[in-house]
Amino acid sequence: MSTTTPVTADQLLRMPDDGYRYELVAGELRKMSPGNWKHGTVIGNVHTHLGHYVKRHNLGRVFGAETGFLIERNPDTVRAPDLAFIHKDHLPSTDPDDAFWPGAPDLAVEVISPGDSRTEVAEKVEAWLAAGTMMVWVIDAKLRTVAVHRPTGDVRSLNETDEIDGGELLPGFRIPVATIFEL
C-alpha cells in the first residue's frame, strides 16, 4: 500500500516552473493545462471591463489568472480562478507576504476550459463559496452563457441577450453578456 504525503502551499510556491499552472486541493496537486486563445480572449474581455470599473470607482483590487488563493489549511488548498476581485473593505492595511493570497476573493471568475468536466467546475464553485467568496461567475464560451452563483445557493443563468451586474459587491457595474464573448 502506497501513501503520499500531502503537498503544502509553501511547497507549491517553491516548485520549479515546468510550464504548467497547478492548483492544490486538500494537499493534492492538480495540473491545469493552458487555455486556448478563445478562453484567453474571454478572460481578457472580462478583465478589461471589470478592471476599468474597479479602478475608476476605487472599489478594490482585481487579480489575474496566475493568482493563487490559499483558502484552506491542513491539508492546504490553493485555488487560482481565471479572474478575481477583492473589495477594498476586505483588503488588509498592508499587503500580505509574497506568497499566495490568504483567503478567498469576494468574486471568483471561472471560464470553462475545453478539458474541464462539469464535476470539476461544480467542485471549484463549491470550494469558492465555502471559503467565503460572495459571488462566482462561471463563463461558458462554448454555450455563450454565464452562471452567477451566490452562497445562498441561488444560481442565475444569463445568455448573450442579458446583462451581468455586480450586485451589492460591485454597485453600478453592468455589461452586456455578449461583450464577454467578442473576439
XYZ file of N, CA and C in Angstrom:
549
model
N 0.844 -1.178 0.000
C 0.000 0.000 0.000
C 0.891 1.243 0.000
N 0.681 2.116 -0.983
C 1.497 3.325 -1.051
C 0.721 4.501 -0.474
N 1.431 5.364 0.160
C 0.811 6.569 0.689
C 1.555 7.764 0.125
N 0.868 8.846 0.005
C 1.510 10.068 -0.471
C 1.368 11.118 0.609
N 2.400 11.903 0.732
C 2.384 12.990 1.689
C 1.740 14.190 1.027
N 0.779 14.810 1.685
C 0.139 15.979 1.082
C 1.157 17.088 0.820
N 0.963 17.784 -0.272
C 1.789 18.934 -0.624
C 1.223 20.142 0.117
N 2.109 20.997 0.593
C 1.669 22.209 1.286
C 1.696 23.395 0.322
N 1.041 24.465 0.724
C 1.055 25.693 -0.072
C 2.478 26.208 -0.228
N 3.280 26.116 0.812
C 4.673 26.576 0.731
C 5.466 25.752 -0.290
N 5.246 24.452 -0.321
C 5.934 23.605 -1.300
C 5.485 23.948 -2.719
N 4.203 24.186 -2.893
C 3.685 24.564 -4.201
C 4.323 25.867 -4.677
N 4.447 26.816 -3.787
C 5.038 28.112 -4.129
C 6.491 27.974 -4.583
N 7.208 27.014 -4.014
C 8.633 26.827 -4.321
C 8.890 25.859 -5.484
N 7.838 25.282 -6.053
C 8.035 24.333 -7.157
C 8.673 25.022 -8.356
N 9.586 24.318 -9.038
C 10.180 24.919 -10.236
C 9.127 25.070 -11.334
N 9.307 26.071 -12.168
C 8.381 26.322 -13.267
C 8.568 25.256 -14.339
N 7.514 24.509 -14.615
C 7.579 23.491 -15.660
C 6.638 23.812 -16.818
N 6.149 25.062 -16.850
C 5.281 25.481 -17.940
C 3.806 25.252 -17.687
N 3.450 24.682 -16.547
C 2.046 24.435 -16.218
C 1.640 25.254 -15.010
N 0.334 25.433 -14.877
C -0.215 26.013 -13.652
C -0.748 24.855 -12.824
N -0.690 25.016 -11.517
C -1.209 23.984 -10.622
C -2.153 24.612 -9.611
N -3.100 23.823 -9.188
C -3.887 24.147 -8.018
C -3.599 23.054 -7.009
N -3.856 23.361 -5.773
C -3.647 22.414 -4.689
C -5.002 22.205 -4.025
N -5.479 20.966 -4.028
C -6.793 20.667 -3.463
C -6.614 19.636 -2.364
N -6.796 20.085 -1.135
C -6.637 19.220 0.035
C -5.296 18.483 -0.009
N -4.237 19.229 -0.352
C -2.897 18.665 -0.372
C -2.511 17.932 -1.642
N -3.436 17.804 -2.598
C -3.174 17.087 -3.850
C -2.939 18.085 -4.985
N -1.810 17.930 -5.684
C -1.513 18.787 -6.831
C -2.414 18.429 -8.000
N -2.952 19.458 -8.651
C -3.758 19.259 -9.854
C -3.209 20.150 -10.958
N -2.741 19.510 -12.019
C -2.178 20.242 -13.155
C -3.314 20.880 -13.952
N -3.077 22.119 -14.344
C -4.046 22.841 -15.151
C -3.401 23.134 -16.500
N -3.980 22.599 -17.547
C -3.441 22.837 -18.881
C -3.698 24.283 -19.289
N -2.833 24.832 -20.136
C -3.084 26.193 -20.629
C -4.389 26.229 -21.421
N -5.093 27.355 -21.340
C -6.340 27.518 -22.089
C -6.050 27.863 -23.541
N -7.062 27.697 -24.388
C -6.900 28.078 -25.790
C -7.088 29.587 -25.952
N -6.932 30.087 -27.157
C -6.979 31.534 -27.377
C -8.356 32.123 -27.100
N -9.415 31.372 -27.347
C -10.759 31.899 -27.052
C -10.936 32.056 -25.545
N -10.452 31.086 -24.803
C -10.501 31.136 -23.340
C -9.791 32.399 -22.856
N -8.592 32.633 -23.382
C -7.827 33.810 -23.009
C -8.504 35.113 -23.402
N -9.153 35.125 -24.562
C -9.855 36.333 -25.009
C -11.017 36.651 -24.089
N -11.773 35.636 -23.687
C -12.904 35.848 -22.772
C -12.400 36.416 -21.444
N -11.338 35.835 -20.907
C -10.769 36.350 -19.654
C -10.324 37.800 -19.837
N -9.662 38.080 -20.945
C -9.218 39.444 -21.218
C -10.365 40.429 -21.295
N -11.459 40.024 -21.937
C -12.629 40.903 -22.041
C -13.210 41.216 -20.672
N -13.365 40.193 -19.844
C -13.916 40.418 -18.503
C -12.954 41.283 -17.688
N -11.659 40.977 -17.773
C -10.666 41.742 -17.020
C -10.683 43.214 -17.425
N -10.797 43.474 -18.719
C -10.818 44.862 -19.198
C -11.999 45.621 -18.604
N -13.192 45.075 -18.734
C -14.396 45.759 -18.237
C -14.378 45.896 -16.716
N -14.100 44.786 -16.038
C -14.120 44.793 -14.577
C -12.980 45.638 -14.017
N -11.791 45.471 -14.564
C -10.629 46.208 -14.079
C -10.799 47.714 -14.193
N -11.287 48.166 -15.338
C -11.508 49.607 -15.521
C -12.548 50.132 -14.542
N -13.603 49.370 -14.365
C -14.674 49.816 -13.466
C -14.178 49.899 -12.018
N -13.491 48.876 -11.581
C -12.976 48.838 -10.206
C -12.003 49.991 -9.970
N -11.128 50.215 -10.926
C -10.140 51.289 -10.778
C -10.815 52.665 -10.785
N -11.712 52.866 -11.712
C -12.411 54.157 -11.842
C -13.198 54.508 -10.578
N -13.752 53.491 -9.935
C -14.596 53.720 -8.754
C -13.891 53.393 -7.441
N -12.586 53.086 -7.516
C -11.781 52.796 -6.322
C -12.469 51.762 -5.423
N -12.808 50.626 -6.023
C -13.573 49.608 -5.300
C -12.728 48.516 -4.664
N -11.480 48.389 -5.078
C -10.652 47.320 -4.522
C -9.573 46.909 -5.484
N -9.341 45.605 -5.573
C -8.236 45.088 -6.382
C -8.716 43.912 -7.232
N -8.290 43.906 -8.503
C -8.593 42.816 -9.426
C -7.315 42.004 -9.622
N -7.444 40.695 -9.615
C -6.309 39.782 -9.743
C -6.437 38.953 -11.016
N -5.304 38.722 -11.685
C -5.280 37.925 -12.904
C -5.219 36.431 -12.636
N -5.188 35.687 -13.718
C -5.328 34.231 -13.688
C -4.221 33.481 -12.964
N -3.073 34.041 -12.811
C -1.984 33.319 -12.169
C -2.018 33.416 -10.651
N -2.966 34.136 -10.101
C -3.003 34.380 -8.659
C -3.584 33.193 -7.903
N -2.813 32.684 -6.957
C -3.285 31.605 -6.095
C -3.865 32.165 -4.809
N -4.982 31.614 -4.394
C -5.635 31.992 -3.144
C -5.611 30.789 -2.205
N -4.994 30.966 -1.056
C -4.914 29.901 -0.051
C -6.216 29.922 0.736
N -7.092 28.965 0.449
C -8.435 29.004 1.034
C -8.676 27.950 2.111
N -7.686 27.098 2.317
C -7.846 26.083 3.364
C -6.463 25.601 3.794
N -6.338 25.283 5.080
C -5.070 24.786 5.640
C -5.255 23.391 6.218
N -4.184 22.607 6.174
C -4.082 21.301 6.844
C -5.198 20.327 6.496
N -5.259 19.765 5.336
C -4.348 19.954 4.225
C -4.675 21.243 3.462
N -3.655 21.768 2.799
C -3.782 23.056 2.124
C -4.543 22.947 0.811
N -5.317 23.996 0.546
C -5.989 24.147 -0.743
C -5.663 25.528 -1.284
N -5.081 25.554 -2.476
C -4.773 26.797 -3.175
C -5.477 26.721 -4.520
N -6.399 27.635 -4.734
C -7.134 27.696 -5.995
C -6.705 28.944 -6.756
N -6.795 28.881 -8.075
C -6.425 30.011 -8.930
C -7.545 30.243 -9.944
N -8.439 31.191 -9.663
C -9.508 31.462 -10.628
C -8.942 32.174 -11.854
N -9.726 32.255 -12.887
C -9.292 32.961 -14.083
C -9.225 34.464 -13.850
N -9.995 34.950 -12.909
C -10.013 36.359 -12.547
C -10.620 36.447 -11.158
N -10.180 37.413 -10.375
C -10.720 37.563 -9.022
C -10.778 39.044 -8.648
N -11.624 39.340 -7.680
C -11.774 40.701 -7.171
C -11.926 40.641 -5.661
N -11.231 41.558 -4.979
C -11.419 41.734 -3.542
C -11.815 43.185 -3.309
N -12.926 43.367 -2.611
C -13.425 44.708 -2.295
C -12.461 45.402 -1.343
N -12.330 46.712 -1.496
C -11.377 47.478 -0.676
C -11.642 47.325 0.821
N -12.884 47.097 1.215
C -13.201 46.904 2.634
C -12.628 45.605 3.186
N -12.234 44.686 2.299
C -11.706 43.389 2.720
C -10.207 43.256 2.495
N -9.583 44.320 2.009
C -8.132 44.299 1.819
C -7.446 44.630 3.135
N -6.350 43.955 3.452
C -5.620 44.283 4.682
C -4.943 45.645 4.543
N -4.599 46.243 5.674
C -3.951 47.557 5.646
C -2.552 47.487 5.032
N -1.907 46.330 5.124
C -0.623 46.115 4.450
C -0.739 44.846 3.613
N -0.022 44.830 2.499
C -0.079 43.653 1.636
C 0.484 42.435 2.349
N -0.089 41.266 2.086
C 0.440 40.032 2.676
C 1.847 39.739 2.160
N 2.500 38.752 2.781
C 3.815 38.305 2.313
C 3.734 37.935 0.840
N 4.890 37.832 0.220
C 4.979 37.463 -1.182
C 4.712 35.963 -1.310
N 3.472 35.597 -1.194
C 3.055 34.199 -1.247
C 1.662 34.166 -1.861
N 0.926 33.108 -1.622
C -0.451 33.061 -2.095
C -1.294 33.997 -1.252
N -2.325 34.571 -1.867
C -3.213 35.468 -1.126
C -3.914 34.661 -0.040
N -3.875 35.136 1.204
C -4.502 34.386 2.299
C -6.016 34.614 2.334
N -6.755 33.605 1.964
C -8.213 33.704 1.982
C -8.791 33.772 0.585
N -10.108 33.855 0.559
C -10.850 33.821 -0.704
C -11.114 35.228 -1.226
N -11.219 35.360 -2.548
C -11.636 36.640 -3.106
C -13.141 36.835 -2.899
N -13.605 38.057 -3.057
C -15.043 38.324 -2.977
C -15.764 37.832 -4.227
N -15.094 37.957 -5.380
C -15.619 37.476 -6.654
C -14.570 36.577 -7.280
N -14.986 35.390 -7.706
C -14.119 34.496 -8.479
C -14.780 34.284 -9.832
N -13.997 34.424 -10.886
C -14.495 34.207 -12.243
C -13.796 32.982 -12.803
N -14.581 32.011 -13.200
C -14.056 30.778 -13.786
C -14.577 30.677 -15.218
N -13.668 30.595 -16.177
C -14.033 30.375 -17.574
C -13.799 28.895 -17.852
N -14.833 28.223 -18.271
C -14.732 26.783 -18.500
C -13.761 26.509 -19.640
N -12.769 25.678 -19.345
C -11.790 25.264 -20.353
C -12.330 24.051 -21.092
N -11.856 23.834 -22.326
C -12.339 22.668 -23.070
C -12.174 21.351 -22.309
N -11.135 21.231 -21.470
C -10.891 19.987 -20.744
C -11.599 19.883 -19.395
N -12.290 20.937 -18.971
C -12.967 20.907 -17.665
C -14.221 20.046 -17.710
N -14.401 19.228 -16.690
C -15.645 18.462 -16.575
C -16.634 19.267 -15.731
N -17.888 18.949 -15.863
C -18.922 19.619 -15.047
C -18.647 19.412 -13.558
N -18.157 18.230 -13.218
C -17.845 17.919 -11.826
C -16.725 18.822 -11.309
N -15.683 19.014 -12.117
C -14.575 19.886 -11.707
C -15.039 21.320 -11.512
N -15.866 21.808 -12.414
C -16.363 23.185 -12.311
C -17.246 23.322 -11.070
N -18.130 22.374 -10.842
C -19.002 22.413 -9.659
C -18.172 22.365 -8.376
N -17.095 21.567 -8.381
C -16.212 21.474 -7.218
C -15.542 22.823 -6.941
N -15.103 23.502 -7.994
C -14.483 24.817 -7.826
C -15.478 25.824 -7.254
N -16.673 25.851 -7.808
C -17.698 26.782 -7.319
C -17.974 26.518 -5.849
N -18.152 25.266 -5.501
C -18.422 24.891 -4.108
C -17.277 25.311 -3.188
N -16.040 25.095 -3.643
C -14.874 25.469 -2.836
C -14.820 26.975 -2.616
N -15.052 27.742 -3.670
C -15.037 29.207 -3.525
C -16.092 29.671 -2.534
N -17.304 29.197 -2.705
C -18.397 29.650 -1.837
C -18.181 29.205 -0.393
N -17.679 27.992 -0.197
C -17.408 27.506 1.162
C -16.306 28.315 1.841
N -15.388 28.858 1.036
C -14.263 29.637 1.587
C -14.645 31.097 1.866
N -15.850 31.500 1.469
C -16.292 32.869 1.757
C -16.455 33.771 0.562
N -16.244 33.256 -0.643
C -16.460 34.063 -1.844
C -17.938 34.423 -1.932
N -18.208 35.674 -2.241
C -19.585 36.178 -2.254
C -20.308 35.948 -3.579
N -19.528 35.790 -4.660
C -20.128 35.588 -5.971
C -19.117 34.876 -6.864
N -19.614 33.898 -7.631
C -18.778 33.186 -8.590
C -19.463 33.268 -9.949
N -18.720 33.753 -10.933
C -19.221 33.762 -12.304
C -18.573 32.599 -13.034
N -19.390 31.709 -13.584
C -18.891 30.610 -14.400
C -19.277 30.925 -15.839
N -18.257 31.147 -16.649
C -18.467 31.563 -18.032
C -18.215 30.375 -18.951
N -19.202 30.090 -19.786
C -19.093 29.008 -20.755
C -19.018 29.628 -22.149
N -17.809 29.705 -22.700
C -17.611 30.344 -24.000
C -18.266 29.543 -25.125
N -18.336 28.234 -24.960
C -18.935 27.395 -25.999
C -20.441 27.658 -26.092
N -21.122 27.715 -24.946
C -22.564 27.973 -24.934
C -22.900 29.459 -24.897
N -21.858 30.283 -24.660
C -22.004 31.738 -24.580
C -22.982 32.128 -23.470
N -22.735 31.537 -22.290
C -23.574 31.793 -21.122
C -22.707 32.115 -19.911
N -23.345 32.713 -18.904
C -22.707 32.973 -17.622
C -23.670 32.509 -16.534
N -23.157 31.721 -15.594
C -23.940 31.323 -14.420
C -23.377 32.089 -13.228
N -24.249 32.806 -12.536
C -23.845 33.599 -11.379
C -24.271 32.836 -10.128
N -23.287 32.400 -9.339
C -23.531 31.612 -8.127
C -23.348 32.490 -6.899
N -24.206 32.277 -5.911
C -24.112 33.003 -4.641
C -24.162 31.999 -3.489
N -23.655 32.401 -2.307
C -23.627 31.482 -1.160
C -25.007 30.979 -0.732
N -26.049 31.707 -1.078
C -27.408 31.295 -0.707
C -27.872 30.076 -1.493
N -27.092 29.704 -2.519
C -27.487 28.598 -3.380
C -28.185 29.072 -4.639
N -28.473 30.369 -4.703
C -29.100 30.914 -5.894
C -28.112 30.881 -7.057
N -28.610 30.465 -8.210
C -27.815 30.483 -9.435
C -28.648 31.190 -10.491
N -28.061 32.226 -11.062
C -28.744 32.983 -12.115
C -28.040 32.689 -13.430
N -28.783 32.174 -14.406
C -28.211 31.845 -15.708
C -28.484 32.973 -16.691
N -27.418 33.431 -17.335
C -27.516 34.539 -18.275
C -27.051 34.093 -19.656
N -27.669 34.672 -20.688
C -27.205 34.414 -22.051
C -26.834 35.736 -22.705
N -26.515 35.696 -23.978
C -25.998 36.871 -24.679
C -26.959 38.056 -24.727
N -28.226 37.825 -24.527
C -29.185 38.929 -24.572
C -29.328 39.616 -23.214
N -28.673 39.064 -22.191
C -28.773 39.601 -20.833
C -27.606 40.527 -20.519
N -27.700 41.163 -19.356
C -26.596 41.939 -18.800
C -26.158 41.273 -17.513
N -24.868 41.317 -17.254
C -24.358 40.833 -15.976
C -24.070 42.061 -15.128
N -24.386 41.954 -13.842
C -24.127 43.089 -12.957
C -23.351 42.616 -11.739
N -22.823 43.584 -11.019
C -22.001 43.274 -9.855
C -22.751 43.211 -8.550
N -24.073 43.395 -8.598
C -24.874 43.341 -7.374
C -24.362 44.313 -6.328
N -24.498 43.936 -5.082
C -24.045 44.792 -3.974
C -22.524 44.843 -3.877
N -21.865 43.840 -4.403
C -20.408 43.770 -4.341
C -19.752 44.831 -5.227
N -20.310 45.025 -6.409
C -19.792 45.991 -7.380
C -20.947 46.881 -7.837
N -21.414 47.769 -6.964
C -22.596 48.564 -7.288
C -22.411 49.385 -8.567
N -23.399 49.271 -9.448
C -23.389 50.036 -10.690
C -22.692 49.343 -11.848
N -21.957 48.262 -11.592
C -21.266 47.561 -12.673
C -22.279 46.756 -13.473
N -22.334 47.015 -14.780
C -23.221 46.289 -15.689
C -22.563 46.258 -17.060
N -22.548 45.070 -17.657
C -22.115 44.965 -19.055
C -22.992 43.924 -19.751
N -23.207 44.113 -21.042
C -23.923 43.076 -21.792
C -23.087 41.784 -21.813
N -23.732 40.675 -21.564
C -23.033 39.390 -21.596
C -22.365 39.185 -22.956
N -22.974 39.658 -24.023
C -22.416 39.475 -25.364
C -21.007 40.061 -25.467
N -20.691 41.135 -24.720
C -19.357 41.751 -24.824
C -18.270 40.836 -24.266
N -18.644 39.916 -23.405
C -17.671 38.965 -22.849
C -17.123 38.058 -23.940
N -17.960 37.785 -24.953
C -17.597 36.803 -25.973
C -17.087 37.428 -27.267
N -16.890 38.741 -27.296
C -16.385 39.390 -28.512
C -14.961 38.924 -28.794
N -14.714 38.547 -30.015
C -13.378 38.087 -30.420
C -12.658 39.158 -31.211
